[in-house]
Amino acid sequence: MPQGDKSSYTDKQKRKAEHIEESYEERGLSHEEAERRAWATVNKQDGGGKKSGSGRK
């Protein structure tokens, strides 16, 4: 299954996803499932990648 383009994420978001992924792998999840859940968590917490424009948080 193709993964989405991660270039629109900040370095901080990428590091956060990496740490979350490691945590999931320590709990026994496969690498693919851990990566999927990590990015889903980052998206939920931060609302996705970099966004620009007036009125954005």
PDB file of N, CA, C, O and CB in Angstrom:
ATOM      1  N   MET A   1       0.851  -1.175   0.000  1.00  0.00           N
ATOM      2  CA  MET A   1       0.000   0.000   0.000  1.00  0.00           C
ATOM      3  C   MET A   1       0.897   1.238   0.000  1.00  0.00           C
ATOM      4  O   MET A   1       1.781   1.340   0.851  1.00  0.00           O
ATOM      5  CB  MET A   1      -0.968  -0.002   1.228  1.00  0.00           C
ATOM      6  N   PRO A   2       0.698   2.195  -0.936  1.00  0.00           N
ATOM      7  CA  PRO A   2       1.551   3.375  -0.993  1.00  0.00           C
ATOM      8  C   PRO A   2       1.303   4.297   0.197  1.00  0.00           C
ATOM      9  O   PRO A   2       0.173   4.469   0.654  1.00  0.00           O
ATOM     10  CB  PRO A   2       1.319   4.130  -2.299  1.00  0.00           C
ATOM     11  N   GLN A   3       2.387   4.878   0.680  1.00  0.00           N
ATOM     12  CA  GLN A   3       2.288   5.824   1.786  1.00  0.00           C
ATOM     13  C   GLN A   3       2.171   7.229   1.224  1.00  0.00           C
ATOM     14  O   GLN A   3       2.657   7.509   0.128  1.00  0.00           O
ATOM     15  CB  GLN A   3       3.511   5.710   2.735  1.00  0.00           C
ATOM     16  N   GLY A   4       1.529   8.107   1.971  1.00  0.00           N
ATOM     17  CA  GLY A   4       1.379   9.483   1.539  1.00  0.00           C
ATOM     18  C   GLY A   4       2.690  10.244   1.601  1.00  0.00           C
ATOM     19  O   GLY A   4       3.641   9.812   2.253  1.00  0.00           O
ATOM     20  N   ASP A   5       2.735  11.372   0.924  1.00  0.00           N
ATOM     21  CA  ASP A   5       3.921  12.220   0.894  1.00  0.00           C
ATOM     22  C   ASP A   5       4.063  12.927   2.239  1.00  0.00           C
ATOM     23  O   ASP A   5       3.147  13.624   2.675  1.00  0.00           O
ATOM     24  CB  ASP A   5       3.840  13.250  -0.269  1.00  0.00           C
ATOM     25  N   LYS A   6       5.210  12.750   2.896  1.00  0.00           N
ATOM     26  CA  LYS A   6       5.430  13.339   4.219  1.00  0.00           C
ATOM     27  C   LYS A   6       6.189  14.658   4.145  1.00  0.00           C
ATOM     28  O   LYS A   6       6.540  15.217   5.185  1.00  0.00           O
ATOM     29  CB  LYS A   6       6.187  12.366   5.102  1.00  0.00           C
ATOM     30  N   SER A   7       6.454  15.172   2.939  1.00  0.00           N
ATOM     31  CA  SER A   7       7.258  16.383   2.798  1.00  0.00           C
ATOM     32  C   SER A   7       6.558  17.624   3.354  1.00  0.00           C
ATOM     33  O   SER A   7       7.222  18.619   3.642  1.00  0.00           O
ATOM     34  CB  SER A   7       7.597  16.603   1.341  1.00  0.00           C
ATOM     35  N   SER A   8       5.250  17.586   3.510  1.00  0.00           N
ATOM     36  CA  SER A   8       4.536  18.759   3.992  1.00  0.00           C
ATOM     37  C   SER A   8       4.514  18.849   5.514  1.00  0.00           C
ATOM     38  O   SER A   8       3.906  19.765   6.069  1.00  0.00           O
ATOM     39  CB  SER A   8       3.127  18.748   3.467  1.00  0.00           C
ATOM     40  N   TYR A   9       5.171  17.910   6.197  1.00  0.00           N
ATOM     41  CA  TYR A   9       5.206  17.915   7.652  1.00  0.00           C
ATOM     42  C   TYR A   9       6.460  18.634   8.141  1.00  0.00           C
ATOM     43  O   TYR A   9       7.494  18.617   7.475  1.00  0.00           O
ATOM     44  CB  TYR A   9       5.156  16.475   8.202  1.00  0.00           C
ATOM     45  N   THR A  10       6.359  19.265   9.313  1.00  0.00           N
ATOM     46  CA  THR A  10       7.511  19.938   9.900  1.00  0.00           C
ATOM     47  C   THR A  10       8.458  18.900  10.485  1.00  0.00           C
ATOM     48  O   THR A  10       8.079  17.749  10.700  1.00  0.00           O
ATOM     49  CB  THR A  10       7.069  20.949  10.987  1.00  0.00           C
ATOM     50  N   ASP A  11       9.704  19.322  10.740  1.00  0.00           N
ATOM     51  CA  ASP A  11      10.672  18.417  11.363  1.00  0.00           C
ATOM     52  C   ASP A  11      10.167  17.943  12.724  1.00  0.00           C
ATOM     53  O   ASP A  11      10.366  16.787  13.097  1.00  0.00           O
ATOM     54  CB  ASP A  11      12.040  19.109  11.515  1.00  0.00           C
ATOM     55  N   LYS A  12       9.525  18.826  13.450  1.00  0.00           N
ATOM     56  CA  LYS A  12       9.006  18.472  14.769  1.00  0.00           C
ATOM     57  C   LYS A  12       7.934  17.380  14.652  1.00  0.00           C
ATOM     58  O   LYS A  12       7.908  16.443  15.449  1.00  0.00           O
ATOM     59  CB  LYS A  12       8.427  19.721  15.473  1.00  0.00           C
ATOM     60  N   GLN A  13       7.057  17.506  13.660  1.00  0.00           N
ATOM     61  CA  GLN A  13       6.017  16.495  13.468  1.00  0.00           C
ATOM     62  C   GLN A  13       6.632  15.155  13.077  1.00  0.00           C
ATOM     63  O   GLN A  13       6.160  14.106  13.516  1.00  0.00           O
ATOM     64  CB  GLN A  13       5.013  16.952  12.395  1.00  0.00           C
ATOM     65  N   LYS A  14       7.685  15.181  12.252  1.00  0.00           N
ATOM     66  CA  LYS A  14       8.349  13.947  11.839  1.00  0.00           C
ATOM     67  C   LYS A  14       9.009  13.266  13.026  1.00  0.00           C
ATOM     68  O   LYS A  14       8.937  12.045  13.160  1.00  0.00           O
ATOM     69  CB  LYS A  14       9.387  14.234  10.751  1.00  0.00           C
ATOM     70  N   ARG A  15       9.660  14.055  13.900  1.00  0.00           N
ATOM     71  CA  ARG A  15      10.291  13.484  15.092  1.00  0.00           C
ATOM     72  C   ARG A  15       9.243  12.893  16.018  1.00  0.00           C
ATOM     73  O   ARG A  15       9.438  11.817  16.584  1.00  0.00           O
ATOM     74  CB  ARG A  15      11.112  14.547  15.835  1.00  0.00           C
ATOM     75  N   LYS A  16       8.126  13.603  16.170  1.00  0.00           N
ATOM     76  CA  LYS A  16       7.044  13.125  17.034  1.00  0.00           C
ATOM     77  C   LYS A  16       6.515  11.781  16.525  1.00  0.00           C
ATOM     78  O   LYS A  16       6.299  10.857  17.308  1.00  0.00           O
ATOM     79  CB  LYS A  16       5.898  14.167  17.100  1.00  0.00           C
ATOM     80  N   ALA A  17       6.312  11.681  15.221  1.00  0.00           N
ATOM     81  CA  ALA A  17       5.816  10.437  14.629  1.00  0.00           C
ATOM     82  C   ALA A  17       6.816   9.300  14.844  1.00  0.00           C
ATOM     83  O   ALA A  17       6.428   8.160  15.099  1.00  0.00           O
ATOM     84  CB  ALA A  17       5.540  10.628  13.123  1.00  0.00           C
ATOM     85  N   GLU A  18       8.107   9.625  14.737  1.00  0.00           N
ATOM     86  CA  GLU A  18       9.145   8.610  14.941  1.00  0.00           C
ATOM     87  C   GLU A  18       9.095   8.056  16.363  1.00  0.00           C
ATOM     88  O   GLU A  18       9.181   6.844  16.559  1.00  0.00           O
ATOM     89  CB  GLU A  18      10.536   9.200  14.652  1.00  0.00           C
ATOM     90  N   HIS A  19       8.960   8.927  17.344  1.00  0.00           N
ATOM     91  CA  HIS A  19       8.908   8.494  18.740  1.00  0.00           C
ATOM     92  C   HIS A  19       7.646   7.681  19.013  1.00  0.00           C
ATOM     93  O   HIS A  19       7.693   6.668  19.711  1.00  0.00           O
ATOM     94  CB  HIS A  19       8.968   9.705  19.679  1.00  0.00           C
ATOM     95  N   ILE A  20       6.539   8.119  18.471  1.00  0.00           N
ATOM     96  CA  ILE A  20       5.283   7.387  18.658  1.00  0.00           C
ATOM     97  C   ILE A  20       5.394   6.002  18.018  1.00  0.00           C
ATOM     98  O   ILE A  20       4.957   5.006  18.595  1.00  0.00           O
ATOM     99  CB  ILE A  20       4.087   8.176  18.050  1.00  0.00           C
ATOM    100  N   GLU A  21       5.978   5.951  16.827  1.00  0.00           N
ATOM    101  CA  GLU A  21       6.161   4.682  16.117  1.00  0.00           C
ATOM    102  C   GLU A  21       7.011   3.715  16.946  1.00  0.00           C
ATOM    103  O   GLU A  21       6.676   2.537  17.063  1.00  0.00           O
ATOM    104  CB  GLU A  21       6.819   4.925  14.741  1.00  0.00           C
ATOM    105  N   GLU A  22       8.104   4.211  17.516  1.00  0.00           N
ATOM    106  CA  GLU A  22       8.959   3.365  18.352  1.00  0.00           C
ATOM    107  C   GLU A  22       8.183   2.817  19.540  1.00  0.00           C
ATOM    108  O   GLU A  22       8.340   1.655  19.917  1.00  0.00           O
ATOM    109  CB  GLU A  22      10.183   4.150  18.839  1.00  0.00           C
ATOM    110  N   SER A  23       7.351   3.662  20.122  1.00  0.00           N
ATOM    111  CA  SER A  23       6.555   3.243  21.272  1.00  0.00           C
ATOM    112  C   SER A  23       5.593   2.115  20.893  1.00  0.00           C
ATOM    113  O   SER A  23       5.447   1.142  21.632  1.00  0.00           O
ATOM    114  CB  SER A  23       5.774   4.436  21.843  1.00  0.00           C
ATOM    115  N   TYR A  24       4.942   2.253  19.739  1.00  0.00           N
ATOM    116  CA  TYR A  24       4.029   1.200  19.288  1.00  0.00           C
ATOM    117  C   TYR A  24       4.776  -0.098  19.007  1.00  0.00           C
ATOM    118  O   TYR A  24       4.278  -1.179  19.320  1.00  0.00           O
ATOM    119  CB  TYR A  24       3.277   1.650  18.035  1.00  0.00           C
ATOM    120  N   GLU A  25       5.977   0.000  18.415  1.00  0.00           N
ATOM    121  CA  GLU A  25       6.754  -1.197  18.115  1.00  0.00           C
ATOM    122  C   GLU A  25       7.183  -1.906  19.397  1.00  0.00           C
ATOM    123  O   GLU A  25       7.233  -3.135  19.440  1.00  0.00           O
ATOM    124  CB  GLU A  25       7.981  -0.839  17.273  1.00  0.00           C
ATOM    125  N   GLU A  26       7.494  -1.135  20.444  1.00  0.00           N
ATOM    126  CA  GLU A  26       7.846  -1.730  21.744  1.00  0.00           C
ATOM    127  C   GLU A  26       6.676  -2.498  22.329  1.00  0.00           C
ATOM    128  O   GLU A  26       6.866  -3.441  23.098  1.00  0.00           O
ATOM    129  CB  GLU A  26       8.300  -0.647  22.730  1.00  0.00           C
ATOM    130  N   ARG A  27       5.479  -2.100  21.971  1.00  0.00           N
ATOM    131  CA  ARG A  27       4.271  -2.796  22.459  1.00  0.00           C
ATOM    132  C   ARG A  27       3.934  -4.026  21.624  1.00  0.00           C
ATOM    133  O   ARG A  27       2.973  -4.736  21.921  1.00  0.00           O
ATOM    134  CB  ARG A  27       3.079  -1.844  22.458  1.00  0.00           C
ATOM    135  N   GLY A  28       4.726  -4.281  20.575  1.00  0.00           N
ATOM    136  CA  GLY A  28       4.546  -5.512  19.815  1.00  0.00           C
ATOM    137  C   GLY A  28       3.860  -5.367  18.470  1.00  0.00           C
ATOM    138  O   GLY A  28       3.566  -6.379  17.833  1.00  0.00           O
ATOM    139  N   LEU A  29       3.595  -4.157  18.014  1.00  0.00           N
ATOM    140  CA  LEU A  29       2.969  -3.978  16.705  1.00  0.00           C
ATOM    141  C   LEU A  29       4.015  -4.115  15.601  1.00  0.00           C
ATOM    142  O   LEU A  29       5.201  -3.879  15.832  1.00  0.00           O
ATOM    143  CB  LEU A  29       2.267  -2.602  16.619  1.00  0.00           C
ATOM    144  N   SER A  30       3.582  -4.490  14.421  1.00  0.00           N
ATOM    145  CA  SER A  30       4.483  -4.564  13.276  1.00  0.00           C
ATOM    146  C   SER A  30       4.930  -3.154  12.906  1.00  0.00           C
ATOM    147  O   SER A  30       4.293  -2.171  13.283  1.00  0.00           O
ATOM    148  CB  SER A  30       3.797  -5.266  12.066  1.00  0.00           C
ATOM    149  N   HIS A  31       6.039  -3.067  12.158  1.00  0.00           N
ATOM    150  CA  HIS A  31       6.568  -1.760  11.752  1.00  0.00           C
ATOM    151  C   HIS A  31       5.532  -0.985  10.940  1.00  0.00           C
ATOM    152  O   HIS A  31       5.341   0.211  11.161  1.00  0.00           O
ATOM    153  CB  HIS A  31       7.864  -1.932  10.934  1.00  0.00           C
ATOM    154  N   GLU A  32       4.864  -1.656  10.005  1.00  0.00           N
ATOM    155  CA  GLU A  32       3.890  -0.975   9.138  1.00  0.00           C
ATOM    156  C   GLU A  32       2.711  -0.433   9.940  1.00  0.00           C
ATOM    157  O   GLU A  32       2.282   0.702   9.731  1.00  0.00           O
ATOM    158  CB  GLU A  32       3.382  -1.932   8.054  1.00  0.00           C
ATOM    159  N   GLU A  33       2.189  -1.247  10.858  1.00  0.00           N
ATOM    160  CA  GLU A  33       1.046  -0.821  11.658  1.00  0.00           C
ATOM    161  C   GLU A  33       1.454   0.307  12.611  1.00  0.00           C
ATOM    162  O   GLU A  33       0.692   1.251  12.825  1.00  0.00           O
ATOM    163  CB  GLU A  33       0.465  -2.015  12.449  1.00  0.00           C
ATOM    164  N   ALA A  34       2.652   0.204  13.179  1.00  0.00           N
ATOM    165  CA  ALA A  34       3.143   1.242  14.087  1.00  0.00           C
ATOM    166  C   ALA A  34       3.294   2.564  13.346  1.00  0.00           C
ATOM    167  O   ALA A  34       2.927   3.615  13.872  1.00  0.00           O
ATOM    168  CB  ALA A  34       4.488   0.824  14.717  1.00  0.00           C
ATOM    169  N   GLU A  35       3.832   2.519  12.125  1.00  0.00           N
ATOM    170  CA  GLU A  35       4.001   3.735  11.331  1.00  0.00           C
ATOM    171  C   GLU A  35       2.644   4.348  10.988  1.00  0.00           C
ATOM    172  O   GLU A  35       2.467   5.563  11.084  1.00  0.00           O
ATOM    173  CB  GLU A  35       4.790   3.433  10.044  1.00  0.00           C
ATOM    174  N   ARG A  36       1.700   3.519  10.593  1.00  0.00           N
ATOM    175  CA  ARG A  36       0.357   4.010  10.238  1.00  0.00           C
ATOM    176  C   ARG A  36      -0.296   4.704  11.428  1.00  0.00           C
ATOM    177  O   ARG A  36      -0.842   5.799  11.299  1.00  0.00           O
ATOM    178  CB  ARG A  36      -0.536   2.849   9.749  1.00  0.00           C
ATOM    179  N   ARG A  37      -0.235   4.055  12.585  1.00  0.00           N
ATOM    180  CA  ARG A  37      -0.850   4.636  13.779  1.00  0.00           C
ATOM    181  C   ARG A  37      -0.134   5.899  14.231  1.00  0.00           C
ATOM    182  O   ARG A  37      -0.769   6.843  14.700  1.00  0.00           O
ATOM    183  CB  ARG A  37      -0.862   3.622  14.908  1.00  0.00           C
ATOM    184  N   ALA A  38       1.196   5.916  14.091  1.00  0.00           N
ATOM    185  CA  ALA A  38       1.957   7.095  14.507  1.00  0.00           C
ATOM    186  C   ALA A  38       1.538   8.313  13.695  1.00  0.00           C
ATOM    187  O   ALA A  38       1.296   9.380  14.259  1.00  0.00           O
ATOM    188  CB  ALA A  38       3.469   6.847  14.354  1.00  0.00           C
ATOM    189  N   TRP A  39       1.451   8.161  12.371  1.00  0.00           N
ATOM    190  CA  TRP A  39       1.060   9.305  11.539  1.00  0.00           C
ATOM    191  C   TRP A  39      -0.391   9.689  11.772  1.00  0.00           C
ATOM    192  O   TRP A  39      -0.735  10.868  11.691  1.00  0.00           O
ATOM    193  CB  TRP A  39       1.283   8.991  10.061  1.00  0.00           C
ATOM    194  N   ALA A  40      -1.246   8.722  12.058  1.00  0.00           N
ATOM    195  CA  ALA A  40      -2.639   9.040  12.368  1.00  0.00           C
ATOM    196  C   ALA A  40      -2.713   9.866  13.653  1.00  0.00           C
ATOM    197  O   ALA A  40      -3.518  10.790  13.765  1.00  0.00           O
ATOM    198  CB  ALA A  40      -3.479   7.743  12.506  1.00  0.00           C
ATOM    199  N   THR A  41      -1.857   9.515  14.624  1.00  0.00           N
ATOM    200  CA  THR A  41      -1.825  10.256  15.887  1.00  0.00           C
ATOM    201  C   THR A  41      -1.334  11.677  15.670  1.00  0.00           C
ATOM    202  O   THR A  41      -1.914  12.621  16.207  1.00  0.00           O
ATOM    203  CB  THR A  41      -0.933   9.543  16.906  1.00  0.00           C
ATOM    204  N   VAL A  42      -0.266  11.842  14.886  1.00  0.00           N
ATOM    205  CA  VAL A  42       0.258  13.184  14.596  1.00  0.00           C
ATOM    206  C   VAL A  42      -0.808  14.016  13.883  1.00  0.00           C
ATOM    207  O   VAL A  42      -1.001  15.187  14.209  1.00  0.00           O
ATOM    208  CB  VAL A  42       1.549  13.099  13.730  1.00  0.00           C
ATOM    209  N   ASN A  43      -1.496  13.421  12.919  1.00  0.00           N
ATOM    210  CA  ASN A  43      -2.547  14.146  12.205  1.00  0.00           C
ATOM    211  C   ASN A  43      -3.661  14.582  13.138  1.00  0.00           C
ATOM    212  O   ASN A  43      -4.172  15.697  13.030  1.00  0.00           O
ATOM    213  CB  ASN A  43      -3.117  13.287  11.090  1.00  0.00           C
ATOM    214  N   LYS A  44      -4.038  13.697  14.059  1.00  0.00           N
ATOM    215  CA  LYS A  44      -5.117  14.035  14.983  1.00  0.00           C
ATOM    216  C   LYS A  44      -4.697  15.153  15.935  1.00  0.00           C
ATOM    217  O   LYS A  44      -5.476  16.063  16.216  1.00  0.00           O
ATOM    218  CB  LYS A  44      -5.542  12.797  15.778  1.00  0.00           C
ATOM    219  N   GLN A  45      -3.447  15.077  16.434  1.00  0.00           N
ATOM    220  CA  GLN A  45      -2.984  16.079  17.392  1.00  0.00           C
ATOM    221  C   GLN A  45      -2.705  17.427  16.733  1.00  0.00           C
ATOM    222  O   GLN A  45      -3.051  18.469  17.288  1.00  0.00           O
ATOM    223  CB  GLN A  45      -1.734  15.585  18.091  1.00  0.00           C
ATOM    224  N   ASP A  46      -2.086  17.416  15.561  1.00  0.00           N
ATOM    225  CA  ASP A  46      -1.612  18.653  14.943  1.00  0.00           C
ATOM    226  C   ASP A  46      -2.450  19.098  13.752  1.00  0.00           C
ATOM    227  O   ASP A  46      -2.225  20.185  13.220  1.00  0.00           O
ATOM    228  CB  ASP A  46      -0.192  18.485  14.510  1.00  0.00           C
ATOM    229  N   GLY A  47      -3.395  18.298  13.329  1.00  0.00           N
ATOM    230  CA  GLY A  47      -4.241  18.678  12.208  1.00  0.00           C
ATOM    231  C   GLY A  47      -3.578  18.519  10.847  1.00  0.00           C
ATOM    232  O   GLY A  47      -3.975  19.188   9.893  1.00  0.00           O
ATOM    233  N   GLY A  48      -2.579  17.653  10.734  1.00  0.00           N
ATOM    234  CA  GLY A  48      -1.954  17.389   9.447  1.00  0.00           C
ATOM    235  C   GLY A  48      -0.640  18.141   9.272  1.00  0.00           C
ATOM    236  O   GLY A  48      -0.028  18.578  10.247  1.00  0.00           O
ATOM    237  N   GLY A  49      -0.214  18.286   8.023  1.00  0.00           N
ATOM    238  CA  GLY A  49       1.067  18.918   7.700  1.00  0.00           C
ATOM    239  C   GLY A  49       1.029  20.428   7.814  1.00  0.00           C
ATOM    240  O   GLY A  49       0.105  20.999   8.394  1.00  0.00           O
ATOM    241  N   LYS A  50       2.052  21.073   7.251  1.00  0.00           N
ATOM    242  CA  LYS A  50       2.155  22.542   7.284  1.00  0.00           C
ATOM    243  C   LYS A  50       0.956  23.158   6.585  1.00  0.00           C
ATOM    244  O   LYS A  50       0.516  22.693   5.533  1.00  0.00           O
ATOM    245  CB  LYS A  50       3.472  23.024   6.617  1.00  0.00           C
ATOM    246  N   LYS A  51       0.453  24.190   7.183  1.00  0.00           N
ATOM    247  CA  LYS A  51      -0.651  24.914   6.553  1.00  0.00           C
ATOM    248  C   LYS A  51      -0.314  26.389   6.586  1.00  0.00           C
ATOM    249  O   LYS A  51       0.335  26.869   7.516  1.00  0.00           O
ATOM    250  CB  LYS A  51      -2.016  24.630   7.269  1.00  0.00           C
ATOM    251  N   SER A  52      -0.753  27.096   5.576  1.00  0.00           N
ATOM    252  CA  SER A  52      -0.489  28.529   5.543  1.00  0.00           C
ATOM    253  C   SER A  52      -1.781  29.256   5.259  1.00  0.00           C
ATOM    254  O   SER A  52      -2.777  28.652   4.859  1.00  0.00           O
ATOM    255  CB  SER A  52       0.583  28.882   4.486  1.00  0.00           C
ATOM    256  N   GLY A  53      -1.754  30.548   5.467  1.00  0.00           N
ATOM    257  CA  GLY A  53      -2.928  31.351   5.180  1.00  0.00           C
ATOM    258  C   GLY A  53      -3.418  32.089   6.395  1.00  0.00           C
ATOM    259  O   GLY A  53      -3.113  31.723   7.530  1.00  0.00           O
ATOM    260  N   SER A  54      -4.167  33.116   6.154  1.00  0.00           N
ATOM    261  CA  SER A  54      -4.698  33.934   7.220  1.00  0.00           C
ATOM    262  C   SER A  54      -5.732  33.160   8.038  1.00  0.00           C
ATOM    263  O   SER A  54      -6.566  32.445   7.483  1.00  0.00           O
ATOM    264  CB  SER A  54      -5.312  35.207   6.651  1.00  0.00           C
ATOM    265  N   GLY A  55      -5.669  33.305   9.323  1.00  0.00           N
ATOM    266  CA  GLY A  55      -6.656  32.690  10.192  1.00  0.00           C
ATOM    267  C   GLY A  55      -6.369  31.268  10.605  1.00  0.00           C
ATOM    268  O   GLY A  55      -7.160  30.658  11.324  1.00  0.00           O
ATOM    269  N   ARG A  56      -5.251  30.729  10.164  1.00  0.00           N
ATOM    270  CA  ARG A  56      -4.884  29.366  10.572  1.00  0.00           C
ATOM    271  C   ARG A  56      -4.138  29.412  11.895  1.00  0.00           C
ATOM    272  O   ARG A  56      -3.431  30.376  12.192  1.00  0.00           O
ATOM    273  CB  ARG A  56      -4.016  28.672   9.487  1.00  0.00           C
ATOM    274  N   LYS A  57      -4.305  28.359  12.685  1.00  0.00           N
ATOM    275  CA  LYS A  57      -3.592  28.339  13.970  1.00  0.00           C
ATOM    276  C   LYS A  57      -2.211  27.785  13.833  1.00  0.00           C
ATOM    277  O   LYS A  57      -1.479  27.699  14.819  1.00  0.00           O
ATOM    278  CB  LYS A  57      -4.351  27.537  14.989  1.00  0.00           C
TER     279      LYS A  57
END
